[in-house]
Structure formats: structure tokens, C-alpha cells
PDB file of C-alpha atoms in Angstrom:
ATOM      1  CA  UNK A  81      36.233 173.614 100.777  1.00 46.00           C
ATOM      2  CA  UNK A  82      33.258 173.403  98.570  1.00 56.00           C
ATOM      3  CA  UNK A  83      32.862 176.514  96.074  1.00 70.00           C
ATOM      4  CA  UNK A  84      29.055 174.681  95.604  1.00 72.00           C
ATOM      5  CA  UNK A  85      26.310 177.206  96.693  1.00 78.00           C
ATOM      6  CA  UNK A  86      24.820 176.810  99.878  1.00 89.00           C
ATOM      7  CA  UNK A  87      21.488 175.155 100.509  1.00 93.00           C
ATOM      8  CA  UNK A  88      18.294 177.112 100.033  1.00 95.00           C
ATOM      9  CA  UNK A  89      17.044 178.597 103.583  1.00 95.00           C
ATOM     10  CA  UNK A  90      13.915 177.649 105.456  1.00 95.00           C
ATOM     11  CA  UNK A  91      12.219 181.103 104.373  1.00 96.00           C
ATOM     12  CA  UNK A  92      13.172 180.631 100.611  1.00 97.00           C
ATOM     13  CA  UNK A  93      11.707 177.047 101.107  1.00 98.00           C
ATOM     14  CA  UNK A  94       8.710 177.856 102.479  1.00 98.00           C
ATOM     15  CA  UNK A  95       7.912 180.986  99.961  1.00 98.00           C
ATOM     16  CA  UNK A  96       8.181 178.441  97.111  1.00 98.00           C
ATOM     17  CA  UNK A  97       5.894 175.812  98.872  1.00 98.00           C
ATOM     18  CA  UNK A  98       3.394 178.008  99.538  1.00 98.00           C
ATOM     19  CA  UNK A  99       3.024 179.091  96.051  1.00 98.00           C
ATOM     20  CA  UNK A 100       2.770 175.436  95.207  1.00 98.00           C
ATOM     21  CA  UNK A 101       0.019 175.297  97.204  1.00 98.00           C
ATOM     22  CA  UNK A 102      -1.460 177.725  95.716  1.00 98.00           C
ATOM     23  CA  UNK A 103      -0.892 175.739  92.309  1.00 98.00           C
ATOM     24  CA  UNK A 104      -2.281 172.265  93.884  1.00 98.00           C
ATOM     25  CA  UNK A 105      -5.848 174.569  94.770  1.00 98.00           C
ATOM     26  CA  UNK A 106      -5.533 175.686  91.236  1.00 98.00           C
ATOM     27  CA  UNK A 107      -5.267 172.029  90.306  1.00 98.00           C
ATOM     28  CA  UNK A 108      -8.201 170.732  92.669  1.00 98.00           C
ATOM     29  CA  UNK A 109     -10.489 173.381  91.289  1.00 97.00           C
ATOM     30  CA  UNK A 110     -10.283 172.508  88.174  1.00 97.00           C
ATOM     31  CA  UNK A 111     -10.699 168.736  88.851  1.00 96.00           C
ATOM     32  CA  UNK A 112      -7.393 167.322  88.880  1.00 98.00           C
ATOM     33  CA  UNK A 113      -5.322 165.815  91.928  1.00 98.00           C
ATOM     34  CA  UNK A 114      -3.995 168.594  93.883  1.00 98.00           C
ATOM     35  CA  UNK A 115      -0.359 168.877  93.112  1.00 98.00           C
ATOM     36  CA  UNK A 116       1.920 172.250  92.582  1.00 98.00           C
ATOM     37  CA  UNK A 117       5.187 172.789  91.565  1.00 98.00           C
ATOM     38  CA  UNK A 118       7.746 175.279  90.910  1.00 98.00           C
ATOM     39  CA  UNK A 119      11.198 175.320  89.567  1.00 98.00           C
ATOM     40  CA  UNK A 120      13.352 178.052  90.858  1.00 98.00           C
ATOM     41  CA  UNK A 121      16.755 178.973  89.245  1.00 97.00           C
ATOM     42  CA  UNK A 122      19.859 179.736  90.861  1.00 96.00           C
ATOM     43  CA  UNK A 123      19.212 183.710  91.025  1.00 95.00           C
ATOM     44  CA  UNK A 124      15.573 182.419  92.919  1.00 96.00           C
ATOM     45  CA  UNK A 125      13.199 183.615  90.576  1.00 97.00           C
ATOM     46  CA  UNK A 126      10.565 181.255  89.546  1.00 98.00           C
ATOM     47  CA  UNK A 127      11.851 179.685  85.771  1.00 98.00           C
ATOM     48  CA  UNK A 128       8.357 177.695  85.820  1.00 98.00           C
ATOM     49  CA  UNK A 129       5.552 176.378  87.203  1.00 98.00           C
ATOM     50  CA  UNK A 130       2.577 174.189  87.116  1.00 98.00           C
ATOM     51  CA  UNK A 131       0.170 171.718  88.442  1.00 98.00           C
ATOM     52  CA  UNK A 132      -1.246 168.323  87.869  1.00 98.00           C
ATOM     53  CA  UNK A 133      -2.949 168.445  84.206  1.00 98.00           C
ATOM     54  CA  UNK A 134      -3.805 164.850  83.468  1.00 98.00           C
ATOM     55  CA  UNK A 135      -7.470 164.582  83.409  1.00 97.00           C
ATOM     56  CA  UNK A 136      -7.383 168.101  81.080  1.00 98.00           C
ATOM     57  CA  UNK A 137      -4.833 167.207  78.616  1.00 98.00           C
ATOM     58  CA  UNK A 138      -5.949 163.270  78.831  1.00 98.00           C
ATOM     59  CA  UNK A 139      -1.990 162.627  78.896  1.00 98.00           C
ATOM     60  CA  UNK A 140      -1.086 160.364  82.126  1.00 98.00           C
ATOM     61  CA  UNK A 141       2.116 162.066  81.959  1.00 98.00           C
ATOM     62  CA  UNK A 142       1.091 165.467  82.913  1.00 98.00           C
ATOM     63  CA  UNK A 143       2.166 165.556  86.526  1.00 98.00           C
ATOM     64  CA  UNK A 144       3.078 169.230  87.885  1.00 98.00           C
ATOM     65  CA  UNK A 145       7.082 168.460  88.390  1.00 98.00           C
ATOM     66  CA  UNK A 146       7.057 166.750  84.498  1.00 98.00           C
ATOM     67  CA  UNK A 147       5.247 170.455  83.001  1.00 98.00           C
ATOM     68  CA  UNK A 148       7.208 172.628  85.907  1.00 98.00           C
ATOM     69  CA  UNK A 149      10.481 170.978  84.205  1.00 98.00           C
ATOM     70  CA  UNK A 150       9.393 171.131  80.850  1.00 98.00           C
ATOM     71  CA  UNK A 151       8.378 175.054  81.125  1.00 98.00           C
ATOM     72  CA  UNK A 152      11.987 175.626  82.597  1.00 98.00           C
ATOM     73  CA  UNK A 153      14.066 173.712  79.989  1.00 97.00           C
ATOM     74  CA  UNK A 154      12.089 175.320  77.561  1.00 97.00           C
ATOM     75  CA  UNK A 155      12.855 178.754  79.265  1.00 94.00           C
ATOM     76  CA  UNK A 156      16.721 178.146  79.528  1.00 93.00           C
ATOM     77  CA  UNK A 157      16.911 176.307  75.998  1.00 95.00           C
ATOM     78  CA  UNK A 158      18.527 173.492  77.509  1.00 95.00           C
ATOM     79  CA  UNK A 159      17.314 169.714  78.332  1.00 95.00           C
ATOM     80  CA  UNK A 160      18.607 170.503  81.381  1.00 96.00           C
ATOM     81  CA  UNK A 161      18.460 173.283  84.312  1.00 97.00           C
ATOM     82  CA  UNK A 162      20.499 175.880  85.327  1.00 96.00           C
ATOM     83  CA  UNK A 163      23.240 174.185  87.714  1.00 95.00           C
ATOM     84  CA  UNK A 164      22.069 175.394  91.203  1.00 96.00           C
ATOM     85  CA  UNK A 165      18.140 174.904  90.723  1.00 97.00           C
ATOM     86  CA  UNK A 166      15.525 173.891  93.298  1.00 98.00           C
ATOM     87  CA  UNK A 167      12.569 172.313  92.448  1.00 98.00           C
ATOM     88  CA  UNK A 168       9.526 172.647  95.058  1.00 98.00           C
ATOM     89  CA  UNK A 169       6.509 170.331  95.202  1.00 98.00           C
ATOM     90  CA  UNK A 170       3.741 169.470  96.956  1.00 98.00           C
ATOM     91  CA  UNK A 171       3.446 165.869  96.859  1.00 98.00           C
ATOM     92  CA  UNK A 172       6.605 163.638  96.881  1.00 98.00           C
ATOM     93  CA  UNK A 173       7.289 162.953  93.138  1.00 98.00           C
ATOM     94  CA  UNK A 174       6.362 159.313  91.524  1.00 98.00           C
ATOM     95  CA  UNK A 175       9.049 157.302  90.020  1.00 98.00           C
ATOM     96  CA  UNK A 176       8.425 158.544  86.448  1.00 98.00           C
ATOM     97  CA  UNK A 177       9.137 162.141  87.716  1.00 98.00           C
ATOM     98  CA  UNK A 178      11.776 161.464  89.736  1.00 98.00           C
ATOM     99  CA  UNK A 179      13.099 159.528  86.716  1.00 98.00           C
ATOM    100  CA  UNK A 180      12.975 162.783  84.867  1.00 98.00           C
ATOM    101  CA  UNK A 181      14.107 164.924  87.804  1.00 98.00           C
ATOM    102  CA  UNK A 182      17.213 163.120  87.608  1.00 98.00           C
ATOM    103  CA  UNK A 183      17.744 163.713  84.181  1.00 97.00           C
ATOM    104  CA  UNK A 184      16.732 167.157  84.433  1.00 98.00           C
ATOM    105  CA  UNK A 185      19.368 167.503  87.269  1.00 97.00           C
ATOM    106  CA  UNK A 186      17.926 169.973  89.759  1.00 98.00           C
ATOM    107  CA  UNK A 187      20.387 170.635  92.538  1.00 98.00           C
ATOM    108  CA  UNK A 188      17.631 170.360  95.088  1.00 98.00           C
ATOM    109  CA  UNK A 189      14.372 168.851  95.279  1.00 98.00           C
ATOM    110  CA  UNK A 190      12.426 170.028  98.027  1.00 98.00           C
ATOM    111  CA  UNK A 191       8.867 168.468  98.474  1.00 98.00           C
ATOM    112  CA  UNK A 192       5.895 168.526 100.892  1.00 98.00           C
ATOM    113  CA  UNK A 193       4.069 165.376 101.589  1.00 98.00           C
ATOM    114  CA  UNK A 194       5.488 162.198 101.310  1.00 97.00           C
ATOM    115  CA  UNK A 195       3.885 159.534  99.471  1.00 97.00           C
ATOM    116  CA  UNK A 196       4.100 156.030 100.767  1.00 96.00           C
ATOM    117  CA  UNK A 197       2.198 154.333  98.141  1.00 96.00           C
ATOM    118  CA  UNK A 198       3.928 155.936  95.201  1.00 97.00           C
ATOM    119  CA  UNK A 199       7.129 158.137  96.220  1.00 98.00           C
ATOM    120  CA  UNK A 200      10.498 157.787  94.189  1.00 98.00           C
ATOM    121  CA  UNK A 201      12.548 159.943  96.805  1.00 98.00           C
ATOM    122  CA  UNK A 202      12.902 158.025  99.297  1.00 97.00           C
ATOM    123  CA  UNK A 203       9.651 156.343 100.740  1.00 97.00           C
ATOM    124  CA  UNK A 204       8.802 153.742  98.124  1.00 96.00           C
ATOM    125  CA  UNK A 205      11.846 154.063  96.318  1.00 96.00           C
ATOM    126  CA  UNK A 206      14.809 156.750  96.040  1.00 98.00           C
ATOM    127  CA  UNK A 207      15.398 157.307  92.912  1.00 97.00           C
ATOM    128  CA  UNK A 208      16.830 160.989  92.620  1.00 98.00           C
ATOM    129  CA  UNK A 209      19.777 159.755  95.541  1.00 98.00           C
ATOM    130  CA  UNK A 210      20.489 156.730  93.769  1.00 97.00           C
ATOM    131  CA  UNK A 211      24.675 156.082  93.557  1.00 96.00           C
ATOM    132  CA  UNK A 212      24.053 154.149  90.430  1.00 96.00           C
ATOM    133  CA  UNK A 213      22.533 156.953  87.961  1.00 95.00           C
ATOM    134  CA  UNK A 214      25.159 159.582  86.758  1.00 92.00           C
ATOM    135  CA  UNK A 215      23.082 162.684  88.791  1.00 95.00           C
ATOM    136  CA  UNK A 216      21.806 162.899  92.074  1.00 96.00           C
ATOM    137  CA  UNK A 217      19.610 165.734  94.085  1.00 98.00           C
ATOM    138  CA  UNK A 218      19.866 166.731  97.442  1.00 97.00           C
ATOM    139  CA  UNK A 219      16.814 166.240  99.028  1.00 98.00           C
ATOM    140  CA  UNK A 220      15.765 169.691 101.032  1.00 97.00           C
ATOM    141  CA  UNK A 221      13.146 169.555 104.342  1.00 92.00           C
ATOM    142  CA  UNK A 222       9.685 170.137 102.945  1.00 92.00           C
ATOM    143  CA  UNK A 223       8.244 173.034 105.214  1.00 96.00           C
ATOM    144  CA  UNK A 224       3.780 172.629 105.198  1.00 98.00           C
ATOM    145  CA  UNK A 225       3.932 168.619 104.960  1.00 97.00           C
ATOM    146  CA  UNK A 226       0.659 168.655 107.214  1.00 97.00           C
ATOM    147  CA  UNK A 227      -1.058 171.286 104.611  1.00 98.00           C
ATOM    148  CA  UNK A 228       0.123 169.532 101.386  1.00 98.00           C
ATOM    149  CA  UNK A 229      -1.375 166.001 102.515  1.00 97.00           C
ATOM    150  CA  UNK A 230      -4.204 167.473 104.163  1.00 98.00           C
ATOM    151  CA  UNK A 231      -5.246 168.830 100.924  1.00 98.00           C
ATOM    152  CA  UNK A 232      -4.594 165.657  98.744  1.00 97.00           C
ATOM    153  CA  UNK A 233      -6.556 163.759 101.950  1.00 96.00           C
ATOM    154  CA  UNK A 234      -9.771 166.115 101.310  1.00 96.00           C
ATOM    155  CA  UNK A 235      -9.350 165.865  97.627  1.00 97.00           C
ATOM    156  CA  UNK A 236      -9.870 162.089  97.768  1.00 95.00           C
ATOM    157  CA  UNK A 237     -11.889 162.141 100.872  1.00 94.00           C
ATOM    158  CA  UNK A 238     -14.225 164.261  98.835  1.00 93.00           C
ATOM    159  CA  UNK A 239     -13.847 161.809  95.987  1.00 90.00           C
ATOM    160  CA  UNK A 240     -14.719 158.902  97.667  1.00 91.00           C
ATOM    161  CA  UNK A 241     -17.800 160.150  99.473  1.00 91.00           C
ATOM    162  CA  UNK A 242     -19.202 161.465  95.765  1.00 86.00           C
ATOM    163  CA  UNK A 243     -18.291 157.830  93.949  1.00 78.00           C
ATOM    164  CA  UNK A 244     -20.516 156.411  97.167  1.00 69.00           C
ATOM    165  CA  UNK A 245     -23.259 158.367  96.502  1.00 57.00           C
ATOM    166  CA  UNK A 246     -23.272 157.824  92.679  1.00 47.00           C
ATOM    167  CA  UNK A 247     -22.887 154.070  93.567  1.00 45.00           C
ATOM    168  CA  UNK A 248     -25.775 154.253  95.740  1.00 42.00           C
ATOM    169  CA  UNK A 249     -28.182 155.932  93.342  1.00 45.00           C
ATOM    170  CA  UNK A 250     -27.105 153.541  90.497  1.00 41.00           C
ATOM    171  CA  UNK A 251     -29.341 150.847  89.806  1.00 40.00           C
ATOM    172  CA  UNK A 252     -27.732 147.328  90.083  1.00 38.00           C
ATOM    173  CA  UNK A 253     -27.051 145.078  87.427  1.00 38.00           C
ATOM    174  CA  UNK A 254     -26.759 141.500  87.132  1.00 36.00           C
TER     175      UNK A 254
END
């Protein structure tokens, strides 16, 4: 028998992605890619949170999970989180997140929509479940999939409708 703590429950799961959500409209208001996380320690309070920052700090590597981890290391005085951690997100984390999820070693990652195009946890790649790296997370049911890509959908939707009309209005060159 396994003296490990149980898995977070569907309520706890979706109380933390909704707040995510809340980050990743934070995010889109402000101009960035609409992406929220949270990192919640074993006692499940919130140790940190965040959302995408790129385009205002001008640092590519300013993705939500990368500044949610951050925060929470910084909170615990560790390079590493409390053992029994979840970390909640909106948008299936990239391979340079998940590389730092592993070494962060959350217990659970628990994220909303899945990325096909970029995803390191198991739709491009699977990085945070691979046998080969010394730490690996236990991947948790993201409750509001539907609402997390919906908004990154209307985000670039919205995006791509604006770049037509500036391309339209825009003289052409030779």
C-alpha cells in the first residue's frame, strides 16, 4: 500500500482551472496569448500564479507555467516544489515548460486544452511521463477543455481577422 497522497478531486480540479481562466482573460486583455496557471501546494492553497507575459517582458520564455513555477520556488526557497504539488493550466504546456515542469517536479500536472501543434504532455510529445528522465508527473483530467481552447480559438480568430484588415489597407509593394 501506497502512503503517496491521493489524487486531487474533480472539484479541487476544477476550482484551480477556473481561476486559470481567469488568469488567461487577464493575459488576453492585456495583449498576450491567453494562458493561466497556478501552482497549488500540498495543503491546496495557491503557492503562485501567473499568465503568459512574453510580449510585456519581450522574454520568449515567459510562458504562465515557467513564472507560476518560478513564483512558487521562490516562495518555498527551493528549486523545486513541495512534494505533493499540482500544477493547473490552461493550455497543454510546450516542450520547454514541460522540460522545466519536470525539473520542477510537480506531483500532478493538470491542464485544459490540449495542444496538437506544440504539446509536451502527451500530444506532440510527452515529456513530463517520460521513463528516461529521473521525475515524472501524473497527468490529472483537465475539467473546462472546451472553455480553455475556445478562448485561445477567439484570441487568434480575433488576431487573424485584424492582421487581414491591416493587410488589406496596406499599400503593396514591389
Amino acid at each position: 500500500m501506497s502512503n503517496a497522497p491521493p489524487a486531487p478531486g474533480a472539484d479541487v480540479l476544477l476550482h484551480w482551472m477556473q481561476r486559470a481562466l481567469e488568469l488567461a482573460r487577464q493575459a488576453e486583455r492585456q495583449g498576450e496569448v491567453p494562458v493561466g496557471a497556478v501552482v497549488v501546494g500540498p495543503a491546496g492553497d495557491a503557492l503562485a500564479e501567473a499568465f503568459n507575459r512574453t510580449e510585456e517582458l519581450r522574454d520568449p520564455s515567459a510562458h504562465a507555467e515557467l513564472l507560476a513555477l518560478r513564483g512558487a520556488c521562490a516562495a518555498s526557497g527551493t528549486t523545486r516544489l513541495p512534494a505533493g504539488s499540482l500544477l493547473v493550466v490552461t493550455l497543454e504546456p510546450c516542450a520547454m515548460c514541460a522540460g522545466a515542469i519536470v525539473l520542477a517536479r510537480p506531483r500532478w500536472l493538470c491542464f485544459g486544452a490540449a495542444d496538437p501543434k506544440a504539446g509536451a504532455c502527451g500530444s506532440l510529445l510527452d515529456l513530463v511521463r517520460d521513463p528516461r528522465l529521473n521525475h515524472r508527473v501524473e497527468l490529472l483530467p483537465g475539467p473546462l477543455a472546451g472553455e480553455c481552447g475556445e478562448l485561445l480559438s477567439a484570441f487568434f480568430r480575433a488576431r487573424r481577422n485584424s492582421a487581414g484588415r491591416d493587410c488589406r489597407d496596406r499599400p503593396r509593394s514591389l
